Short mmCIF file of C-alpha atoms and ligand atoms in Angstrom, two decimals:
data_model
loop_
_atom_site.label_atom_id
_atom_site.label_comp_id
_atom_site.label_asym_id
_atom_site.label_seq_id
_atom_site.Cartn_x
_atom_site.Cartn_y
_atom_site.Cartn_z
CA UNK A 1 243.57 -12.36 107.42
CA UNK A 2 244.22 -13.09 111.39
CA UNK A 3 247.52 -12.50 113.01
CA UNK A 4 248.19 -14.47 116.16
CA UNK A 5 249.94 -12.78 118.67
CA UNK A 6 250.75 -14.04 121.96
CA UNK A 7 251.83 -11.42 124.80
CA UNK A 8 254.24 -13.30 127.69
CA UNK A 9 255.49 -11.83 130.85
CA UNK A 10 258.13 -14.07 132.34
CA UNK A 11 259.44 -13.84 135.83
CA UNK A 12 262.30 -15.91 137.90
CA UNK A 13 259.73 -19.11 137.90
CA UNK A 14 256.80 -18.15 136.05
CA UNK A 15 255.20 -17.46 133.19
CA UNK A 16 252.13 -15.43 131.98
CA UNK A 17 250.75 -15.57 128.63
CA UNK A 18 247.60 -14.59 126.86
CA UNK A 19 247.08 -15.59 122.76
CA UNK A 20 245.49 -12.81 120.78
CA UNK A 21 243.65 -13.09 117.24
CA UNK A 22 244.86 -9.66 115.92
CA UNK A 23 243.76 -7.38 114.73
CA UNK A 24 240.51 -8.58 116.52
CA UNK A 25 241.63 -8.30 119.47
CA UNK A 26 240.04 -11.73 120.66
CA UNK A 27 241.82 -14.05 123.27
CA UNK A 28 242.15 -17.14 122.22
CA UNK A 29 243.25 -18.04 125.58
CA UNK A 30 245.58 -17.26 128.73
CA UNK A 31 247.08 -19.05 131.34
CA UNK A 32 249.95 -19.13 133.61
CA UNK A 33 252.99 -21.54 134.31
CA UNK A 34 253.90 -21.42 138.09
CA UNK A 35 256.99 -22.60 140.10
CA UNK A 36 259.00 -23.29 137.28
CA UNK A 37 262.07 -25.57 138.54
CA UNK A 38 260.20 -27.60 141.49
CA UNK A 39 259.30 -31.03 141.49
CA UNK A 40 255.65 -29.42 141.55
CA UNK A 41 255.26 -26.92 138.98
CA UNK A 42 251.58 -25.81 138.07
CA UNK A 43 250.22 -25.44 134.62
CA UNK A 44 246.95 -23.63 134.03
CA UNK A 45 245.55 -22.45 131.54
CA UNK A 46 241.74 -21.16 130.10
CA UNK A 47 239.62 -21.91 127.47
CA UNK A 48 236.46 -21.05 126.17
CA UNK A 49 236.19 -20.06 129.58
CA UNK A 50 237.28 -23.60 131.21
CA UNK A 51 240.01 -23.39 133.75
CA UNK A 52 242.76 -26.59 133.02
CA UNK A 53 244.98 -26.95 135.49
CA UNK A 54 248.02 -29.89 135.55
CA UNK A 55 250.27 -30.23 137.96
CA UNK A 56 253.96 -31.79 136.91
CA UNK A 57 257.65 -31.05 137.19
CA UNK A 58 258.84 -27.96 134.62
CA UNK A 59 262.65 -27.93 134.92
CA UNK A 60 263.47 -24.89 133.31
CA UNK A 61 261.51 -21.98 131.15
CA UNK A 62 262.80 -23.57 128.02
CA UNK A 63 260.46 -26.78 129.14
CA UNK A 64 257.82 -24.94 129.92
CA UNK A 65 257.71 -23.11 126.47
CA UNK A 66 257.50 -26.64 124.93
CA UNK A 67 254.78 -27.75 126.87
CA UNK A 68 252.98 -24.80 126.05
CA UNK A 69 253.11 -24.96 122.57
CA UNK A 70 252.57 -28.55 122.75
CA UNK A 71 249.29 -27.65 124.71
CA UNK A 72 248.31 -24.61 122.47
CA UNK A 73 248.57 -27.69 119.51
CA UNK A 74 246.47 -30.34 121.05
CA UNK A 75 243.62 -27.55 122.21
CA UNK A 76 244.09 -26.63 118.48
CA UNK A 77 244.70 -22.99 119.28
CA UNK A 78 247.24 -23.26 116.96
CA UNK A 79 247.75 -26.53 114.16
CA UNK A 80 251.45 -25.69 114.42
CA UNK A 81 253.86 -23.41 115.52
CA UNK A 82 254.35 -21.77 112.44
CA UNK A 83 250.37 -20.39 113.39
CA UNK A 84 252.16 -17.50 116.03
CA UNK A 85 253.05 -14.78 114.19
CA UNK A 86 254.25 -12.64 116.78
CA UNK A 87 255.24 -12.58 120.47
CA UNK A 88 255.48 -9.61 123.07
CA UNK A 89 257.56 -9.98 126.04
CA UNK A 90 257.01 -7.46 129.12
CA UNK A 91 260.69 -5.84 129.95
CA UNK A 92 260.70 -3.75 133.62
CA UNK A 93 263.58 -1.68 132.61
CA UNK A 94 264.64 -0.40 129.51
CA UNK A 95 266.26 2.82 130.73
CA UNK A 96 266.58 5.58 128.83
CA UNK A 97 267.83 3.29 125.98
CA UNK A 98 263.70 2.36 124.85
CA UNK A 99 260.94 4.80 124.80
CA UNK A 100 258.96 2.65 122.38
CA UNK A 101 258.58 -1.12 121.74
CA UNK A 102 261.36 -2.39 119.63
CA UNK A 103 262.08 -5.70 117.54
CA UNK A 104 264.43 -7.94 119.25
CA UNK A 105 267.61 -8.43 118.00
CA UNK A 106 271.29 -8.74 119.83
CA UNK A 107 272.14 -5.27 120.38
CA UNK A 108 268.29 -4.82 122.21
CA UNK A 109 268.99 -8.18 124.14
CA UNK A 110 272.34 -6.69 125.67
CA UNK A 111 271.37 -3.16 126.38
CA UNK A 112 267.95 -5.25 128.68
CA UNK A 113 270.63 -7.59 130.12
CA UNK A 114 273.11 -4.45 130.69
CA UNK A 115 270.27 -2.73 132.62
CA UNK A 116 269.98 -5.99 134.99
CA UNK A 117 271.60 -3.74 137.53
CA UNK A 118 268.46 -2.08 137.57
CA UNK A 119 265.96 -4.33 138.28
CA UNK A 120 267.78 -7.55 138.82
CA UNK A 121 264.67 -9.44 139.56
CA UNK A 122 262.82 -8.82 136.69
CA UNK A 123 265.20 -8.20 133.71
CA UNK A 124 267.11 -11.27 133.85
CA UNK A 125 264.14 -13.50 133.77
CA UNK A 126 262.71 -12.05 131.41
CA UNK A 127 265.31 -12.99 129.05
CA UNK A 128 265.63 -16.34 130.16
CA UNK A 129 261.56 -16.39 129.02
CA UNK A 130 262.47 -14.48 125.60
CA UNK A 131 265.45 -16.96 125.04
CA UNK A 132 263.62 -20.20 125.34
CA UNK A 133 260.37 -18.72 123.66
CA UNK A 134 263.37 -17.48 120.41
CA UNK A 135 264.84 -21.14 120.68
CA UNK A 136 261.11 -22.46 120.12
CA UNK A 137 259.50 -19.95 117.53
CA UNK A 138 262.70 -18.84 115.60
CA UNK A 139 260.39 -17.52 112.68
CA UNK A 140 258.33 -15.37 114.66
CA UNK A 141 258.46 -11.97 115.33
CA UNK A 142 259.67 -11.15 118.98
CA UNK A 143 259.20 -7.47 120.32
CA UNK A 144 260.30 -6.13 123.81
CA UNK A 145 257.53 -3.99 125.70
CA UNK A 146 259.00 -1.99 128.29
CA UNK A 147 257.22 -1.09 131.33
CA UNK A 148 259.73 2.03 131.82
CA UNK A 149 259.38 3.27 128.02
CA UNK A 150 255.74 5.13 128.68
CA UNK A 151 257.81 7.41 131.20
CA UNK A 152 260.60 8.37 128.46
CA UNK A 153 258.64 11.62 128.22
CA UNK A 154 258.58 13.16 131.46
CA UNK A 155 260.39 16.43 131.14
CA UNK A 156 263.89 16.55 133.17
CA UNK A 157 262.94 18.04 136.50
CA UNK A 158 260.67 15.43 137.18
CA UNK A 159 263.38 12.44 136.84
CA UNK A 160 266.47 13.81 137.65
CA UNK A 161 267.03 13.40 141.42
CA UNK A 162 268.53 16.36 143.54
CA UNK A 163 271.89 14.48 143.92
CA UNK A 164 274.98 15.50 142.55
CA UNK A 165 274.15 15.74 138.75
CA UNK A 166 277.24 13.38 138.18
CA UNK A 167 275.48 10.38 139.49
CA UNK A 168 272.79 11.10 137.18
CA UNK A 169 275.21 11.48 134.04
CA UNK A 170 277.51 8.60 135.43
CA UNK A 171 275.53 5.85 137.26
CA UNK A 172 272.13 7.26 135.30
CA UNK A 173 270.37 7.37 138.62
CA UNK A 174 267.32 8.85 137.65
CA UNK A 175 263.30 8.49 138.12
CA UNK A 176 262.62 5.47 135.28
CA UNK A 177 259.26 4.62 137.04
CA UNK A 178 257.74 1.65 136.22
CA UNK A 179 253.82 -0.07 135.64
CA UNK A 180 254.12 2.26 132.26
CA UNK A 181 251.98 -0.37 130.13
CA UNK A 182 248.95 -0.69 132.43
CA UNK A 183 249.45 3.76 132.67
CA UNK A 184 249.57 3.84 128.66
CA UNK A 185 246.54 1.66 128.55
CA UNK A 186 244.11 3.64 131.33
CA UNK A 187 245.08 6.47 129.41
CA UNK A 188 244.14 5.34 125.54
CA UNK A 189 241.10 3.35 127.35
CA UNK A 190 240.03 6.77 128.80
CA UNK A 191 240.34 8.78 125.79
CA UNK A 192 237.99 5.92 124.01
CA UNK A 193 235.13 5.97 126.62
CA UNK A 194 235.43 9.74 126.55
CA UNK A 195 235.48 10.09 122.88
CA UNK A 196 238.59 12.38 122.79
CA UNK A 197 242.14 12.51 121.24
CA UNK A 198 244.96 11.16 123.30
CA UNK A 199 246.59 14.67 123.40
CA UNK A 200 243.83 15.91 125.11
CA UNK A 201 244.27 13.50 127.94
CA UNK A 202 245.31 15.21 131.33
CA UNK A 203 244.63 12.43 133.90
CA UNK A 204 245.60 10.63 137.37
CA UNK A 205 246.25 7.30 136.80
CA UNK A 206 246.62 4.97 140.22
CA UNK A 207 247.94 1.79 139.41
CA UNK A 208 247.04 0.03 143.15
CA UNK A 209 247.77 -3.84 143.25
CA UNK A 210 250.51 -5.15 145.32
CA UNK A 211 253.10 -2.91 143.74
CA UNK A 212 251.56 0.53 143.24
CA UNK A 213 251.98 3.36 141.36
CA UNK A 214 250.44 6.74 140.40
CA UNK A 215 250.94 8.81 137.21
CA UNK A 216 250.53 12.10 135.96
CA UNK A 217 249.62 12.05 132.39
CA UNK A 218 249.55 15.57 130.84
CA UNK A 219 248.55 16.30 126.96
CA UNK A 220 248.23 12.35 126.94
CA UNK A 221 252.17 11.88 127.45
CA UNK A 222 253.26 10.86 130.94
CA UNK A 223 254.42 14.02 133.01
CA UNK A 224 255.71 12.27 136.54
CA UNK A 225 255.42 8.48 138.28
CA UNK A 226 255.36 7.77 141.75
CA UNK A 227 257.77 4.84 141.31
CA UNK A 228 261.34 5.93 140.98
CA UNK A 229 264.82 5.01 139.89
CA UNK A 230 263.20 1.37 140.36
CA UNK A 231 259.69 0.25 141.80
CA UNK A 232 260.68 0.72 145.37
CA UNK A 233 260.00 4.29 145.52
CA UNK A 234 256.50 5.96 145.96
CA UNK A 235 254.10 5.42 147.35
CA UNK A 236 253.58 2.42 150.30
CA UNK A 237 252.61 -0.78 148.64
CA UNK A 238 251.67 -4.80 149.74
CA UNK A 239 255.23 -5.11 151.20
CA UNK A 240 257.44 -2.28 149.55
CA UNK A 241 257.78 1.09 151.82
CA UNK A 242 257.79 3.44 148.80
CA UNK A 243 259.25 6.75 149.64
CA UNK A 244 260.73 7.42 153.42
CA UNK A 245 263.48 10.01 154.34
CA UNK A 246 266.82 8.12 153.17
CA UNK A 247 268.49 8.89 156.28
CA UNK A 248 266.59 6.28 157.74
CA UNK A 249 268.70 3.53 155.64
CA UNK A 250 271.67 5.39 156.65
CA UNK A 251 270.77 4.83 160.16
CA UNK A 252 269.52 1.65 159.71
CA UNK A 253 273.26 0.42 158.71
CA UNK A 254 274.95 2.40 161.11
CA UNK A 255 272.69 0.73 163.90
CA UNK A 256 272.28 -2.34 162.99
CA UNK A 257 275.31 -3.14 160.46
CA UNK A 258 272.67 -4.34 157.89
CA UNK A 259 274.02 -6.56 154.78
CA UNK A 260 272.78 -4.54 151.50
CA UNK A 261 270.55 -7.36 151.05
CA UNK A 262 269.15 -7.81 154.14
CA UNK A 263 268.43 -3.89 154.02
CA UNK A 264 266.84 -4.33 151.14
CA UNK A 265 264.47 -7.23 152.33
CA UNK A 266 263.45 -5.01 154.91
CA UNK A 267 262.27 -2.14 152.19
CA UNK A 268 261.04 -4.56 149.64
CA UNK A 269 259.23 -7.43 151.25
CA UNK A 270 258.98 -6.45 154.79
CA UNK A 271 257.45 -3.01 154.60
CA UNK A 272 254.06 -1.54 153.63
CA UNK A 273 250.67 -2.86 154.23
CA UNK A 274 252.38 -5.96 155.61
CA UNK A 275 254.95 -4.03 157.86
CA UNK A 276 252.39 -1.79 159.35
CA UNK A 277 249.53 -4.08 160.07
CA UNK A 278 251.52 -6.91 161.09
CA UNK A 279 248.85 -9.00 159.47
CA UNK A 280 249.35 -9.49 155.66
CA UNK A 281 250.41 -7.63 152.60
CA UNK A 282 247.29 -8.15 151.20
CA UNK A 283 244.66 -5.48 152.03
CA UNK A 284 241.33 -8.07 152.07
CA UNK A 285 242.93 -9.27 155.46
CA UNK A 286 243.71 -6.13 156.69
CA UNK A 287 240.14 -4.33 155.84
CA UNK A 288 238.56 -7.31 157.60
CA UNK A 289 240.79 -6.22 160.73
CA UNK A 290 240.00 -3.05 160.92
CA UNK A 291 236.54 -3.56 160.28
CA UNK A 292 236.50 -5.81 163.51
CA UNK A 293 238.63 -2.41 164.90
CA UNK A 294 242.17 -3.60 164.79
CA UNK A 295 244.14 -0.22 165.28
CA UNK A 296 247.18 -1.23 163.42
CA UNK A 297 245.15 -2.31 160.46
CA UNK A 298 242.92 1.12 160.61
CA UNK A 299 246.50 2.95 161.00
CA UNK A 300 247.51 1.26 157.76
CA UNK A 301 244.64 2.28 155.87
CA UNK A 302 244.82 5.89 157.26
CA UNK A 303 248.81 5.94 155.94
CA UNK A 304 247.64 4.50 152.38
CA UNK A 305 244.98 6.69 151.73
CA UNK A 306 247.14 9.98 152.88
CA UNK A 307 249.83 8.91 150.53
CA UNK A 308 247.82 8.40 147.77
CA UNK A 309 245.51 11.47 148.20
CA UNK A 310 249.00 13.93 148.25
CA UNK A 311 250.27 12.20 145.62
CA UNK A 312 246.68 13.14 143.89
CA UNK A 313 246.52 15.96 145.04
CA UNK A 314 250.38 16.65 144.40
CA UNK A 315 250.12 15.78 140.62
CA UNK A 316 246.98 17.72 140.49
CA UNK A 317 248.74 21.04 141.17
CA UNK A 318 252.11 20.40 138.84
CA UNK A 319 250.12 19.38 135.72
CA UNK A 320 248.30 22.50 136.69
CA UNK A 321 244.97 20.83 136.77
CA UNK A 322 243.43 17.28 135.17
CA UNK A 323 240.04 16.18 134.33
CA UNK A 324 239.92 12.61 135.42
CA UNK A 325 241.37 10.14 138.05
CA UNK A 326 241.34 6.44 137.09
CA UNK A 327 241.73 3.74 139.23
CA UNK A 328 242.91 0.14 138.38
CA UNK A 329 245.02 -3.33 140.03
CA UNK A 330 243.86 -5.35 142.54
CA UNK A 331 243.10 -2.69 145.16
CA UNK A 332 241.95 0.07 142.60
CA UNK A 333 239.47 -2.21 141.01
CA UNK A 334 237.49 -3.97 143.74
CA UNK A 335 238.63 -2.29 147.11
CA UNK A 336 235.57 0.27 147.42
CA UNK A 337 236.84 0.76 151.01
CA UNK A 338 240.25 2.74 149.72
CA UNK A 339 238.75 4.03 146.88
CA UNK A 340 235.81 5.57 149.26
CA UNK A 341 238.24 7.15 151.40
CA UNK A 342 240.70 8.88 149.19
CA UNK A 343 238.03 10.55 147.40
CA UNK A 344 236.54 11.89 150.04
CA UNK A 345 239.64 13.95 150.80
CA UNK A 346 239.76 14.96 147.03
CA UNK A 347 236.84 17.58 146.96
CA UNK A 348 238.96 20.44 146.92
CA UNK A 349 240.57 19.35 143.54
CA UNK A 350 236.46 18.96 142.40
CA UNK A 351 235.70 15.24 143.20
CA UNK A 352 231.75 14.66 143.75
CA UNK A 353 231.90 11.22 144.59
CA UNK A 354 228.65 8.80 144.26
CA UNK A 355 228.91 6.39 147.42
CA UNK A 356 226.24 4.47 145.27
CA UNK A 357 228.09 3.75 141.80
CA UNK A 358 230.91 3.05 143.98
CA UNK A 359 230.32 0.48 146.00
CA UNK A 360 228.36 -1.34 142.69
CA UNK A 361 231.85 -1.23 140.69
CA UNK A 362 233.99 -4.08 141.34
CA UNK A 363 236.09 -5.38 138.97
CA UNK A 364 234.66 -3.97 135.68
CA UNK A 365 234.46 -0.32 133.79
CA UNK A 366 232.75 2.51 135.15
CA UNK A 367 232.22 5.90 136.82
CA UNK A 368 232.20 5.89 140.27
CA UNK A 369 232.26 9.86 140.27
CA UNK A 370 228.65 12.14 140.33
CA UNK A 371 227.37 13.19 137.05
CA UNK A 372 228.11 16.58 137.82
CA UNK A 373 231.75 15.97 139.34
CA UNK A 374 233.63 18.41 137.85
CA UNK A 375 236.62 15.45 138.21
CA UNK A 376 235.60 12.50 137.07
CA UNK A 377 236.71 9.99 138.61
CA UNK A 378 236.58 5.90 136.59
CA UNK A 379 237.31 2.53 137.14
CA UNK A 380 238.73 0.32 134.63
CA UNK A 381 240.05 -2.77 134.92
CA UNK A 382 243.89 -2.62 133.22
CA UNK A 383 244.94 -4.90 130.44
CA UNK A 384 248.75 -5.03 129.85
CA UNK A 385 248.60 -7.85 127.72
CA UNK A 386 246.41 -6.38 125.37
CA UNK A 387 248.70 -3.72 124.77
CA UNK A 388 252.10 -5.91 125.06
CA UNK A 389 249.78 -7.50 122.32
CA UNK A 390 248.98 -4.62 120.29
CA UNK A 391 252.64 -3.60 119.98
CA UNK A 392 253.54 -6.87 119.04
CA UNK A 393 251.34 -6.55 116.22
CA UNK A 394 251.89 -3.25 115.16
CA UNK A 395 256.28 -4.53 115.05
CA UNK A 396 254.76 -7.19 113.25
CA UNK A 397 253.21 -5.20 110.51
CA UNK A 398 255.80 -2.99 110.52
CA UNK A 399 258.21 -6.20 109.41
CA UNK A 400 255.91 -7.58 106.86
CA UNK A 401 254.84 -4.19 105.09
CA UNK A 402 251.03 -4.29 106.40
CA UNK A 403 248.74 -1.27 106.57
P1 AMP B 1 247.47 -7.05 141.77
O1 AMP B 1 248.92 -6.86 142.08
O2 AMP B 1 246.91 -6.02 140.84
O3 AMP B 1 247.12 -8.45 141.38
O4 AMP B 1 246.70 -6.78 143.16
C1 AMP B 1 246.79 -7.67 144.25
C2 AMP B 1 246.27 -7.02 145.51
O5 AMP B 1 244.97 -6.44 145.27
C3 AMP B 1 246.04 -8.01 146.64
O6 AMP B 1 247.20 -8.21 147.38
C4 AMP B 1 244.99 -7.31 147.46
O7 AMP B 1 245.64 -6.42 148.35
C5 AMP B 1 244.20 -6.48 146.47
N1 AMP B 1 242.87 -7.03 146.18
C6 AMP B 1 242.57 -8.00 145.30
N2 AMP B 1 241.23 -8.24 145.30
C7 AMP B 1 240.69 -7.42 146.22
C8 AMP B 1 239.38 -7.20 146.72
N3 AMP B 1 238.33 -7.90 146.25
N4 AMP B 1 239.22 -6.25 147.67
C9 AMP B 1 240.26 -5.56 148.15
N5 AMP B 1 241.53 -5.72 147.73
C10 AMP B 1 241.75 -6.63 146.78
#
C-alpha cells in the first residue's frame, strides 16, 4: 500500500511543498505559496505537469496550510486529509543537538526554537510552517530534517574554530555548515549511478545556487563544509561574502560605527556576486556583462572560480585524495561558463574535462568529465525534497512498525 508524504520547507513568507507517493517515490505534485501576509500573496502550484497559479491575500502560514489542503482536495490529490500520512519539514539548524531526522515532539520543537540564535531567519519560520501544518494534520506524522545534521560527522578539527576553546564549549561557536540535505543526496545519488556502497564515497560536492557551499565527503560521511558556524561563511555567494579576514568587520565598526545589523546587511545581502559586479546577485546578468567585456563582472567571475577551485583543491588534499566532483544549484547545474573555468584549473588534482559534454549538460544528470579523467567530474540536478521525503517516510515506518 502507498504512503503519502509531503516534504515542506517554510520560510518568513513562503512556503515550498512537494507530495510524494512513497515508497514510489512519485510526485504527486509541488508548488509554492509566496508573500505570505500581503494583500497579494501568490499561490502556484503543478500538476500533471500544468502550472496553476492564483493570486489572493494569505494572512498568515496557518491560512495558507488550509488553502492548500483545501486545493490538494479539490485536485483530488488527496479525498481528505486523513490521505497524508507523513510530513517533512526542512530545519537550517539543529546544532549539535540532531545528527539524524527525528519525530517531532515538544522537547525537538524547543531545542529548534532554542537554536533561533543561530539562524534567526530560517528557524523561526520554520516553526511557524510546522505549527500551522500540526494544527491542520494532527494525525500525521511530522519529522524535522535538518540541513546541519549531515555535518554531525565531521571530526573535531574541522569544526572547532581557533578561538578560545571556551567559546566553543560556552556559546557552541563552531563550524555547523549548512545545505547538508542537497550534500547527503549528491552523495547517495553518486554512489547509485556509480554502482558502489556509500562508504566508499570520497567526493567534492559544490552546492552553487545563490547560497553556496562545498563539501568534503570522505568514506561517504561528510569530512568538512565550506559554510560555517552559519551560512555566511565560505565561499562568495549571490549576495553573501563568505569567508574574508575578520579584522575587516572590526574595522568596519571602528570606522564607520556600524549597527550589528546594518553590518550584517552589508555581509549578507550586499556582498558577493552582487557587491563585486555592481550589477546583480544573479550570475546570468553578470556572465552577459562580461561577455560584452564588463571588467567588474569578469573580476567577479575570476574571484568565484579561485575560491571555489582552492576550496577543491583544498578538500582534495585533507581527505587525502577523492574520486569525483559533483556539481549542483542554480549555478552548478546550468552555468557551463563557471563550471568550464574551475575545471580547467583542476588538472593537477586529475580533471580531464570534455568542453563537449559540458556545454550539452544543463539542468539534468551527467558527466561532463573525459572518459579517461582520472576525476570524474558529474552533474546532477539536487533534490532535497526527495530526501526531506524519504526521511519522512522512513520516521513514518519506524512509528507504524513497517519493514
Ligand atoms: P538556486 O539558489 O539553486 O535556485 O540558484 C539560483 C542562482 O542560480 C541564480 O541566482 C543564478 O545565479 C543561477 N542560475 C540559475 N539558472 C542559471 C543559468 N541558466 N545559467 C547560469 N546561472 C544560473
Amino acid at each position: 500500500m502507498s504512503t503519502i508524504v509531503m516534504s515542506v520547507n517554510a520560510g518568513s513568507s513562503s512556503l515550498k511543498f512537494q507530495v510524494f507517493r512513497m515508497p514510489e517515490e512519485e510526485v504527486l505534485t509541488q508548488g509554492n505559496i509566496e508573500r505570505i501576509g500581503l494583500e497579494d500573496s501568490i499561490f502556484g502550484i503543478t500538476v500533471n505537469g500544468k502550472k496553476l497559479k492564483e493570486t489572493q491575500h494569505i494572512a498568515n502560514h496557518g491560512e495558507a496550510v488550509k488553502i492548500l489542503m483545501d486545493k490538494l482536495m479539490e485536485l483530488k490529490i488527496v479525498n481528505d486529509l486523513n490521505d497524508i500520512d507523513a510530513i517533512g519539514h526542512r530545519i537550517v539548524q539543529g546544532g549539535s543537538y540532531f545528527d539524524h531526522s527525528v519525530k517531532v515532539d515538544e522537547d525537538v520543537v524547543s531545542k529548534v526554537d532554542e537554536l533561533a540564535a543561530l539562524a534567526p531567519l530560517h528557524n523561526p519560520a520554520a516553526l511557524v510552517g510546522y505549527r500551522a501544518f500540526a494544527d491542520a494534520l494532527p494525525d500525521c506524522v511530522h519529522t524535522f530534517v535538518f540541513d546541519t545534521a549531515f555535518f554531525q560527522t565531521m571530526p573535531p578539527e574541522n569544526y572547532i574554530y581557533p578561538l578560545p576553546y571556551e567559546m566553543y564549549l560556552t556559546d557552541k561557536i563552531r563550524r555547523y555548515g549548512a545545505h547538508g540535505t542537497s550534500h547527503k543526496y549528491l552523495t547517495h545519488r553518486l554512489a547509485e549511478i556509480q554502482n558502489k556502497p556509500i562508504d566508499e564515497m570520497n567526493i567534492i560536492t559544490c552546492h552553487l545556487g545563490g547560497g553556496a557551499s562545498i563539501a568534503a565527503v570522505k568514506n561517504g560521511r561528510a569530512f568538512k563544509i565550506s559554510m560555517g558556524f552559519t551560512p555566511l561563511g565560505g565561499i562568495m555567494m549571490g549576495t553573501r561574502c563568505g569567508d574574508i579576514d575578520p579584522a575587516i568587520i572590526v574595522y568596519l565598526f571602528r570606522k564607520y560605527h556600524y549597527t550589528p545589523d546594518e553590518l550584517d546587511d552589508v555581509l549578507n545581502k550586499k556582498s558577493g556576486v552582487l557587491g563585486i559586479s555592481g550589477i546583480s546577485s544573479d550570475t546570468r546578468d553578470v556572465e552577459a556583462a562580461a561577455r560584452d567585456g564588463n571588467k567588474r563582472a569578469i573580476l567577479t567571475f575570476d574571484i568565484y572560480v579561485s575560491r571555489v577551485v582552492e576550496t577543491i583543491a583544498g578538500y582534495y588534499g585533507l581527505m587525502g585524495g577523492a574520486d569525483a566532483i559533483v556539481f549542483t544549484a542554480g549555478i552548478g547545474e546550468n552555468s557551463d561558463f563557471i563550471r568550464r573555468n574551475v575545471c580547467k584549473r583542476l588538472k593537477c588534482i586529475g580533471v580531464e574535462f570534455s568542453d563537449q559534454r559540458n556545454k550539452e549538460m544543463r539542468g539534468r544528470e551527467g558527466l561532463i568529465s573525459t572518459d579517461e579523467s582520472k576525476m570524474k567530474v558529474y552533474v546532477i540536478p539536487t533534490n532535497e525534497e526527495l530526501m526531506i521525503a524519504r526521511d519522512a517516510y522512513k520516521v513514518w515506518k519506524h512509528e507504524h512498525n513497517v519493514e
